[in-house]
XYZ file of C-alpha atoms in Angstrom:
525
model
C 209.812 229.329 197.741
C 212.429 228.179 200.342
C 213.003 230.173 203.403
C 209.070 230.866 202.953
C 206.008 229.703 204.212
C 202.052 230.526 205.081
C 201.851 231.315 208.969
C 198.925 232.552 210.873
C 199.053 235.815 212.243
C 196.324 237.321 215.228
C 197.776 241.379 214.535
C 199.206 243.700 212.542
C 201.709 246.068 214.428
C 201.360 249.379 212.840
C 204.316 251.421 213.351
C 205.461 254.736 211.515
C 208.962 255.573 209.963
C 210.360 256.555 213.191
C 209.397 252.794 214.945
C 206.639 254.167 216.764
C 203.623 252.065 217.528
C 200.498 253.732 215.687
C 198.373 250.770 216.283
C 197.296 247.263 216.608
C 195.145 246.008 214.229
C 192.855 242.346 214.896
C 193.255 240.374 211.891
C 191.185 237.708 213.045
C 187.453 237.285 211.381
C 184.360 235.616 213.009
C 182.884 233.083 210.831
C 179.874 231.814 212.338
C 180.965 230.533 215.595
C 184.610 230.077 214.194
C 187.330 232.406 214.726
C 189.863 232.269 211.559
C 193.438 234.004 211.883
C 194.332 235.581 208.774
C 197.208 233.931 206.633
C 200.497 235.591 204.966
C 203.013 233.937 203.437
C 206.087 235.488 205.513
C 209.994 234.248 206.669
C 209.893 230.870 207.813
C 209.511 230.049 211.081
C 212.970 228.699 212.742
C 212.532 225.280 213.945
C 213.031 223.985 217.320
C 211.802 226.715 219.348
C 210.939 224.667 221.980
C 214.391 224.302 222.811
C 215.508 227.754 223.381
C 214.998 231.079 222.240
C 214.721 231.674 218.304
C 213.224 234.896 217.324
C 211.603 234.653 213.737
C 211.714 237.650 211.216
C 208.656 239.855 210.390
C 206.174 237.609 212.339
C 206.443 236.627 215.616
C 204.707 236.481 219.290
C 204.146 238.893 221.610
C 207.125 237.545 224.213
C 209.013 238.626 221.335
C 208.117 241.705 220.356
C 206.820 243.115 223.606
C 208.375 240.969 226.248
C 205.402 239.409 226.966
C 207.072 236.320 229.052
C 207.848 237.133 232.661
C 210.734 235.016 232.326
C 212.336 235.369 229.146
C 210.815 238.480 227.670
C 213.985 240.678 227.687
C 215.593 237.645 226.119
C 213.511 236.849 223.378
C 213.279 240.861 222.612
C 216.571 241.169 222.436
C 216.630 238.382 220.398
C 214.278 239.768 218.079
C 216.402 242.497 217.927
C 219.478 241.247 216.858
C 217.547 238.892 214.409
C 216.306 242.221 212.407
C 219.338 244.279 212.677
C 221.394 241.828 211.073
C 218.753 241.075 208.142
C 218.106 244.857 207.567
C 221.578 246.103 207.964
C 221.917 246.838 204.677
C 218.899 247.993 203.607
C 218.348 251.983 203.774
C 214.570 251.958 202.942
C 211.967 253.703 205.277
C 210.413 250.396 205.976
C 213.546 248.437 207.373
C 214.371 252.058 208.905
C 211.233 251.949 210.782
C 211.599 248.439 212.180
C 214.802 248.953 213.168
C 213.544 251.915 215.048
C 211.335 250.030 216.762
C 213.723 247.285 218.680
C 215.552 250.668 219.782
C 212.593 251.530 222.006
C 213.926 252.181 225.638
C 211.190 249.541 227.121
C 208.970 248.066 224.773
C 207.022 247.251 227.661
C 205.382 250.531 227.236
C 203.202 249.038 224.590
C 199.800 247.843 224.860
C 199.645 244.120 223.503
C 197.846 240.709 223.505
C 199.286 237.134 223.478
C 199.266 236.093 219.648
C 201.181 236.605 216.401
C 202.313 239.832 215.246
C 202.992 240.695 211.787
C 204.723 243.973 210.988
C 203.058 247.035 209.074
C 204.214 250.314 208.338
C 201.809 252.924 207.730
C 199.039 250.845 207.189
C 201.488 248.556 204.845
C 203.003 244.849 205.112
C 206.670 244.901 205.701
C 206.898 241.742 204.120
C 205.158 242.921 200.773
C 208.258 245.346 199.666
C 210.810 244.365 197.695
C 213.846 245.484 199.590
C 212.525 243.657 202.332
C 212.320 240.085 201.101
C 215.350 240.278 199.086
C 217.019 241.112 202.320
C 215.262 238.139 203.777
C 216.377 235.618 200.630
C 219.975 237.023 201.069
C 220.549 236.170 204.683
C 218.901 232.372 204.126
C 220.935 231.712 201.743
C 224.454 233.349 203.445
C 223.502 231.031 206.528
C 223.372 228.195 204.762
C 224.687 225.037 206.920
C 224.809 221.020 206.788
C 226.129 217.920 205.260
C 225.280 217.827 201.228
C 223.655 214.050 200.962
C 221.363 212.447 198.427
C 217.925 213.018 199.061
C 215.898 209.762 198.848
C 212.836 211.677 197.865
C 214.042 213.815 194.904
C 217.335 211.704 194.334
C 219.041 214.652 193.733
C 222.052 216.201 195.814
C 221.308 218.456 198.178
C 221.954 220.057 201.766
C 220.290 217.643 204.388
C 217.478 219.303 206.414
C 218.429 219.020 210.128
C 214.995 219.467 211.316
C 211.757 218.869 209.780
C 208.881 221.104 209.413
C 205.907 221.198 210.983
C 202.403 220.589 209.897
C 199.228 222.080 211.559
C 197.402 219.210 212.330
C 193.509 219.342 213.488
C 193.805 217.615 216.924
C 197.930 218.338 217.569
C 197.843 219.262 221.507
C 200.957 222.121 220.398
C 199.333 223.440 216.877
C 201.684 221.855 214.580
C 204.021 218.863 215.148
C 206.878 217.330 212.145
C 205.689 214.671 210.193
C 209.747 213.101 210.572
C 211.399 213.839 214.051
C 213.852 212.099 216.647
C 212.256 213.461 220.361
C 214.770 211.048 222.036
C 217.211 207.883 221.573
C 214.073 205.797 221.905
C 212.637 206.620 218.496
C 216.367 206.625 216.662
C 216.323 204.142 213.705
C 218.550 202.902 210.828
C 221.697 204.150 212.844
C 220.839 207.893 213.528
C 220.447 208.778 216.900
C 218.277 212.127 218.224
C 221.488 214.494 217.490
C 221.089 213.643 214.056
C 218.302 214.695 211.189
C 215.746 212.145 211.483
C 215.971 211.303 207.806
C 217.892 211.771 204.667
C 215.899 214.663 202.898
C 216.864 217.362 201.114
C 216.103 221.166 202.223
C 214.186 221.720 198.859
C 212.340 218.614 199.058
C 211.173 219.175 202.714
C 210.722 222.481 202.473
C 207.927 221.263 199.014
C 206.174 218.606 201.208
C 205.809 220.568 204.003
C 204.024 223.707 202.503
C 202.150 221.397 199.973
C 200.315 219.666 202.517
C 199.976 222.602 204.913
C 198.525 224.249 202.632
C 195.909 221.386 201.661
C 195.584 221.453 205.419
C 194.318 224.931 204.888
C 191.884 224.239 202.201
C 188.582 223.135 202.937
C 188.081 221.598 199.862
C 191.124 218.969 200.097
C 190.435 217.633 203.607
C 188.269 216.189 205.839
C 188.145 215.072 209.292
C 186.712 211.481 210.489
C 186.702 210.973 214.032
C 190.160 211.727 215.441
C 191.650 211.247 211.784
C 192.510 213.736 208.507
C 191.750 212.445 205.472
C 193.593 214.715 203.114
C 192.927 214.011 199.160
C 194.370 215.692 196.025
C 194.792 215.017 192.089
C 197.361 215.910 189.687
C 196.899 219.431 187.806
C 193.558 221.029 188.102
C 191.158 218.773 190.930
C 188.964 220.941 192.064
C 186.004 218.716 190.215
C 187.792 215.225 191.522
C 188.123 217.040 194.749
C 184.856 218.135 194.856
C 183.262 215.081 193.756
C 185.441 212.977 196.328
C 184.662 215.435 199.080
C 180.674 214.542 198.579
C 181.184 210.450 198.763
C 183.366 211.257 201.801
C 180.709 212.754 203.778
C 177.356 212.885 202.154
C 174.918 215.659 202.588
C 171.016 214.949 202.267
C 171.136 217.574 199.570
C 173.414 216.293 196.995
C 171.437 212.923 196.955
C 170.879 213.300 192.923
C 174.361 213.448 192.689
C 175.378 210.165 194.443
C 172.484 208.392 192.937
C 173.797 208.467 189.833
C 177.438 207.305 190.635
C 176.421 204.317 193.108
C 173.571 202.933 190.623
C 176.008 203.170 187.941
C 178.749 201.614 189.908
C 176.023 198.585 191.212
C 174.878 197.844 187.573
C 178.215 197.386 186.710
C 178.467 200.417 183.954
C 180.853 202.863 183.834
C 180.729 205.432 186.076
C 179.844 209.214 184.969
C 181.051 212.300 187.719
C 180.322 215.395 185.691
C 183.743 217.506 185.109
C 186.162 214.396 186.476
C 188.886 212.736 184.782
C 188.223 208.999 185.773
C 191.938 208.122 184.705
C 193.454 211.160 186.272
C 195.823 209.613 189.716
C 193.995 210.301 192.745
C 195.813 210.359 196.424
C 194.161 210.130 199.843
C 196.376 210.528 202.757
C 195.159 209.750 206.525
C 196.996 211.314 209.415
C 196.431 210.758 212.782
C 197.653 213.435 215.302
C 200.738 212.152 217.952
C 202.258 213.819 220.807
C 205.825 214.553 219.261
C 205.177 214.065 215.724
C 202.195 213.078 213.332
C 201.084 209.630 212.301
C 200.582 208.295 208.800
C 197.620 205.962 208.657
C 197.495 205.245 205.234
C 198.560 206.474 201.964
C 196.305 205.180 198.574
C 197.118 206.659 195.151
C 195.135 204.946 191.871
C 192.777 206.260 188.974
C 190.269 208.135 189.966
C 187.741 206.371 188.274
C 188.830 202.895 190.688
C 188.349 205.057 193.965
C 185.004 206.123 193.094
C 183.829 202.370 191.933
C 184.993 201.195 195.053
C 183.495 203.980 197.280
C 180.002 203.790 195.327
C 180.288 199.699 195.655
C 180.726 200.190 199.848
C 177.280 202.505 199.713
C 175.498 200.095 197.412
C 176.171 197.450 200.304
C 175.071 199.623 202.728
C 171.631 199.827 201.184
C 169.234 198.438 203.497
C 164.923 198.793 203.947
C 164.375 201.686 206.615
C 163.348 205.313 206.754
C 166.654 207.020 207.834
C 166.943 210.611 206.615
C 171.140 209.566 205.149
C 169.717 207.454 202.401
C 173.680 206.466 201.982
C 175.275 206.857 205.638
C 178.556 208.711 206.084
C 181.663 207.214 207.890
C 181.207 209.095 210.788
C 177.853 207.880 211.493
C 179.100 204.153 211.064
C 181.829 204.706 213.889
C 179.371 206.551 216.335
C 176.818 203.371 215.717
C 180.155 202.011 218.074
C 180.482 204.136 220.872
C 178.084 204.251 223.702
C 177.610 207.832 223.845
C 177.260 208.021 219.513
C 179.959 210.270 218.864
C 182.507 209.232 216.052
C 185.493 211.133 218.498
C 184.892 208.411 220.804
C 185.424 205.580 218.331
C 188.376 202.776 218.802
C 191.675 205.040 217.972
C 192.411 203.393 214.486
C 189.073 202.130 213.275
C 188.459 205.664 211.532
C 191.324 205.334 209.258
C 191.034 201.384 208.761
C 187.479 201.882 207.406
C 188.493 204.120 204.944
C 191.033 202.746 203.750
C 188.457 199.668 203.246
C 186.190 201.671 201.530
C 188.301 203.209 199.186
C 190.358 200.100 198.233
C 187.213 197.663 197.934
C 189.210 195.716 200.792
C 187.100 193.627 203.605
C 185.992 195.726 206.681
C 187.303 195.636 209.803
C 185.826 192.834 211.846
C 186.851 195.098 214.717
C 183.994 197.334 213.385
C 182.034 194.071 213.230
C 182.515 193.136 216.506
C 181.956 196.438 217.939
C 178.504 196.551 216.484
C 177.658 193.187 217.857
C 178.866 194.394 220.975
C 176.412 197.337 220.833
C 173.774 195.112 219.952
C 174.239 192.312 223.248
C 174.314 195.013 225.813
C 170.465 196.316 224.817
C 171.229 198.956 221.945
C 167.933 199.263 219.542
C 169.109 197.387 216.076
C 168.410 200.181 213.664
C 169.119 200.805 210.251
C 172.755 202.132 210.483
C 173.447 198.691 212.815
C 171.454 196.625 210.107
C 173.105 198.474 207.459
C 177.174 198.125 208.493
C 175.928 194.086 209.240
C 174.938 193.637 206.395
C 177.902 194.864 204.301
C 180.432 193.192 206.197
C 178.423 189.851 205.656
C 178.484 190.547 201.544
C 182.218 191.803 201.173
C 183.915 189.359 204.453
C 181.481 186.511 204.323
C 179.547 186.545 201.009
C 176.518 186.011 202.993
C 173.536 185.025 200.719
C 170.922 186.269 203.030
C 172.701 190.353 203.294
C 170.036 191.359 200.533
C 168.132 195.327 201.030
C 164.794 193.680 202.029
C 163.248 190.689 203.885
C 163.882 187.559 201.948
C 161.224 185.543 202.347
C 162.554 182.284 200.727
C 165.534 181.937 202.524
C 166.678 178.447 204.204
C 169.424 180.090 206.392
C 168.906 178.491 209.388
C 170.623 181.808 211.064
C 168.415 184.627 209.348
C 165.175 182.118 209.805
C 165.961 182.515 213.531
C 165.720 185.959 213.588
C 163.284 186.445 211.901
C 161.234 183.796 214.202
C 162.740 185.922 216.867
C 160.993 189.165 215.665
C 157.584 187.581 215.159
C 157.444 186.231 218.866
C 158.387 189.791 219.791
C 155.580 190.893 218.107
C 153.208 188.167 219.227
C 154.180 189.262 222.530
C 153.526 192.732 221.983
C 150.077 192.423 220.751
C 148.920 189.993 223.776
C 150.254 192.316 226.322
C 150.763 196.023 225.074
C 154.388 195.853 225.494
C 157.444 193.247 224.683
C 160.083 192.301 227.331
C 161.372 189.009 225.144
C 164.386 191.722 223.154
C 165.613 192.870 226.314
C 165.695 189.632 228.515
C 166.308 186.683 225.804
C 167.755 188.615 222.373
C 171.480 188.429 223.238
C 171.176 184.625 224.369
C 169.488 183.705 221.515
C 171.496 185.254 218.543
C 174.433 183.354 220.329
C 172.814 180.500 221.664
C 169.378 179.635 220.507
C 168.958 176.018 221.933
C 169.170 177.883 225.368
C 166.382 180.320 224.550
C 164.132 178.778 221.582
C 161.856 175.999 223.304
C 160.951 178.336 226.031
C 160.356 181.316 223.779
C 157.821 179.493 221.626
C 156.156 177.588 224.604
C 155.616 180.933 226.206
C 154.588 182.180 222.450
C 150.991 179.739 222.869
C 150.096 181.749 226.564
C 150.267 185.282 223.959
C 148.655 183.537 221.366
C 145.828 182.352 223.803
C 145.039 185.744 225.143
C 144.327 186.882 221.089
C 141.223 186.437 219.494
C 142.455 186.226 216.957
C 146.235 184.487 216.244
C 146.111 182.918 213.064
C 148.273 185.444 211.383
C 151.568 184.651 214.037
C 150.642 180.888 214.187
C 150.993 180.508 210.282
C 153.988 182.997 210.329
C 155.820 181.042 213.176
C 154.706 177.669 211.322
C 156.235 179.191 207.854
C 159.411 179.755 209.712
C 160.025 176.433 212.302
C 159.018 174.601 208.849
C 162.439 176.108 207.214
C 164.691 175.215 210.277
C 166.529 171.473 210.220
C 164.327 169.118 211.507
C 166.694 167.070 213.482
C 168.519 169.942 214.675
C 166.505 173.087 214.886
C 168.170 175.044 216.976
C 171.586 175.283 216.908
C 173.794 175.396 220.453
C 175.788 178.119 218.959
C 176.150 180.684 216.258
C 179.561 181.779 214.589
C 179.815 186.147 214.394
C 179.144 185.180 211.369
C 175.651 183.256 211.586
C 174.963 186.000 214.641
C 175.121 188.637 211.670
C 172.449 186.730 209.406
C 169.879 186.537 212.537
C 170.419 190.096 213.370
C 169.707 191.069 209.775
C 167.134 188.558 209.692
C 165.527 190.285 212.670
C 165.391 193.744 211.161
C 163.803 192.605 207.478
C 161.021 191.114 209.899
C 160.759 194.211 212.050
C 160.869 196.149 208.618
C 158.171 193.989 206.960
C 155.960 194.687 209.771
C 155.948 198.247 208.959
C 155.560 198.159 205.378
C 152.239 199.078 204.136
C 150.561 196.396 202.295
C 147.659 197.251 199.808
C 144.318 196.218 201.176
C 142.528 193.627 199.080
């Protein structure tokens, strides 16, 4: 309802009839090691407060109601008093009576209070649950009523022009809550308006609809997520809690609901049509990624199609993930895929927009970032371990960007690609290495030069290979294995100067089937 909207409060301020302060009551509950403030759906805050002093009815902070700023307290009580006197002046019920009272007080400082949000009670009731009191409330947003009536481009319909935005509590917004449309200075102006101006042609009703709407899927656990610095909120039309549910797993998968994906991603790689218990596959589905700003919020990406498409196109992105290894995320999440490109693993610390442009990848079936790609490689050449979340995100950008033929879930052992044959060759010197001396030293010193540039590295990799093999008894096994392997390269040119990013791909996923092979148990015969 305009003129309304769901704000946080940290207290109740529980006076009697006569405006006297009973008590204050915490609202706040202790989940876990989360604090949650309790939620009411009270007045509207007035916008810009940052720009002076604006006292808001029923709910406010304590500079407000207890002149809890040591340079602006009287102000903003005062304020706050005029504010409620002129809402209630009509209204002859004990409740409005008692507030009234209570901005009569000779020196409110009197009061024991906290920083934080107030919301009034009287006698252990809401002031904003009676009658009288939001009627009074309604009838004094709609007397004030001001602006230019324009066309709104969202609705199309005529309407009064909202002047200033709402905001929206953001995960990650340095101030709480920041507009989603806003004009901070001339700077940012556009199409003709300048900062003095509303920043865009939209209605009151249709601002005052978008901004509780997604506030309030903010709010709900169940129609967000976070990834990295991103918010990935997502919503269907009508009932979604199943759609939301379902999308909510494939967005970050838990070990325990492994059944559940296995049966969508199998179904999505053997190209049948897709069964999520309780969805509407044809139902419109919309994900919307916001990124939080300084002065207002960003818009990543907005995606709206069947629901039935996203979940085809999610399911195909885990299917090309699939790669031989023992991780405990048999399908790994986003968040693990942009900490695989940080240096201290933690998504936060990811490249600014690579969250957001790798889901919008996933869920549109589009080609992944190659600066995901690169970052990985990057990993890789300054000494990171290649394990199976590094293997895995290789691999899938080689089938969907480069429809590598050698990006299969195990070792292919008839493959000709000179690349993948490399690393693999690669691996089994490490290993020859290994078994010779107790310990490799080839991966750190030589395996950056040589998925880049194996002429350089090659020759004196395998001529050091026949000292290791020497110092076996027994060497047969790596002699016909690096045999197998030089037999597959191009005789006239074995070893390449240089490999493209993509060719460096195939030998890095080359080198992990080997490493992989070597640790899968083979029946004894």
């Amino acid at each position: 309802m305009p003129g309304w909207q769901n704000r946080s409060a940290d207290y109740a301020l529980n006076i009697n009839t006569a405006g006297k302060v009973l008590d204050v009551i915490p609202l706040e509950q202790q989940d876990g090691k989360k604090r949650i403030r309790k939620t009411f759906m009270l007045p509207e805050e007035p916008q810009g407060r940052t720009r002076g002093i604006k006292a808001a009815f029923l709910c406010d902070n304590g500079g407000y109601f207890f002149e809890l700023d040591k340079n602006r307290g009287k102000e903003k009580f005062n304020a706050a008093r005029i504010l409620h006197n002129e809402v209630l002046k009509e209204v002859k019920s004990p409740v409005a009576e008692a507030i009234k009272s209570f901005f009569k007080a000779a020196d409110p400082k009197d009061n024991l209070a906290e920083t934080g949000n107030y919301v009034f009670m009287v006698n252990g009731r809401y002031a904003h649950e009676e009658t009288n009191i939001r009627n009074a409330w309604n009838d004094f947003k709609a007397a004030n009523v001001q602006g230019e009536i324009i066309r709104c481009l969202v609705s199309g319909k005529q309407d009064l022009i909202t002047d200033l935005q709402g905001k929206i509590k953001l995960p990650g917004v340095t101030m709480g809550s920041v507009p989603l449309i806003s004009i901070n200075s001339e700077s940012f102006a556009s199409y003709g308006k300048s900062a003095k101006q509303p920043a865009a042609q939209i209605g009151q009703e249709s601002s005052f609809q978008y901004v509780t709407a997604l506030n309030d899927l903010l709010q709900d656990e169940k129609h967000h997520k976070s990834l990295a610095l991103d918010t990935i909120v997502y919503w269907a039309e009508g009932n979604d809690s199943a759609e939301a549910q379902t999308f909510s797993l494939l967005a970050d998968p838990k070990e325990s609901e492994n059944s559940k994906l296995d049966s969508i991603i199998k179904s999505a790689a053997a190209g049948q049509k897709i069964f999520a218990e309780g969805c509407d596959l044809n139902k419109r589905f919309y994900i919307l990624c916001l990124s939080p700003n300084a002065g207002r919020i960003s818009i990543r990406f907005f995606y709206m199609d069947n629901f039935g498409v996203i979940l085809n196109n999610v399911a195909r992105h885990y299917q090309n993930l699939r790669i031989a290894g023992n991780s405990k995320f048999p399908y790994t999440p986003p968040w693990m895929i942009l900490s695989e490109t940080t240096v201290k693993k933690s998504a936060k610390d990811a490249a600014p927009l690579l969250g957001g442009q790798l889901l919008e990848t996933i869920i549109q079936g589009k080609a992944y970032p190659l600066t995901l790609y690169n970052a990985i490689l990057m990993r890789i050449r300054a000494g990171e371990s290649i394990n199976q979340t590094k293997a895995a995100i290789i691999k899938a950008v080689l089938i969907r960007n480069f429809k590598s033929e050698v990006a299969t879930m195990a070792i292919n052992k008839d493959s000709m690609n000179t690349p993948y044959t490399l690393g693999r060759l690669f691996n089994v010197l490490e290993q020859l290495q290994e078994r010779a001396n107790g310990k490799s030293t080839i991966g750190q010193q030589f395996f950056s030069s040589a998925c880049s540039n194996p002429a350089n590295v090659f020759p004196k990799l395998l001529s050091l290979s026949m000292h290791h093999a020497n110092k076996l008894e027994n060497s047969v096994w790596f002699e016909k294995q690096k045999g197998d392997l030089i037999g597959r390269l191009n005789a006239e040119n074995p070893f390449p100067i240089s490999l493209t990013l993509k060719q460096q791909g195939e030998f890095i996923v080359g080198y992990y089937h080997q490493q992989q092979d070597r640790f899968t148990k083979k029946e004894d015969k």
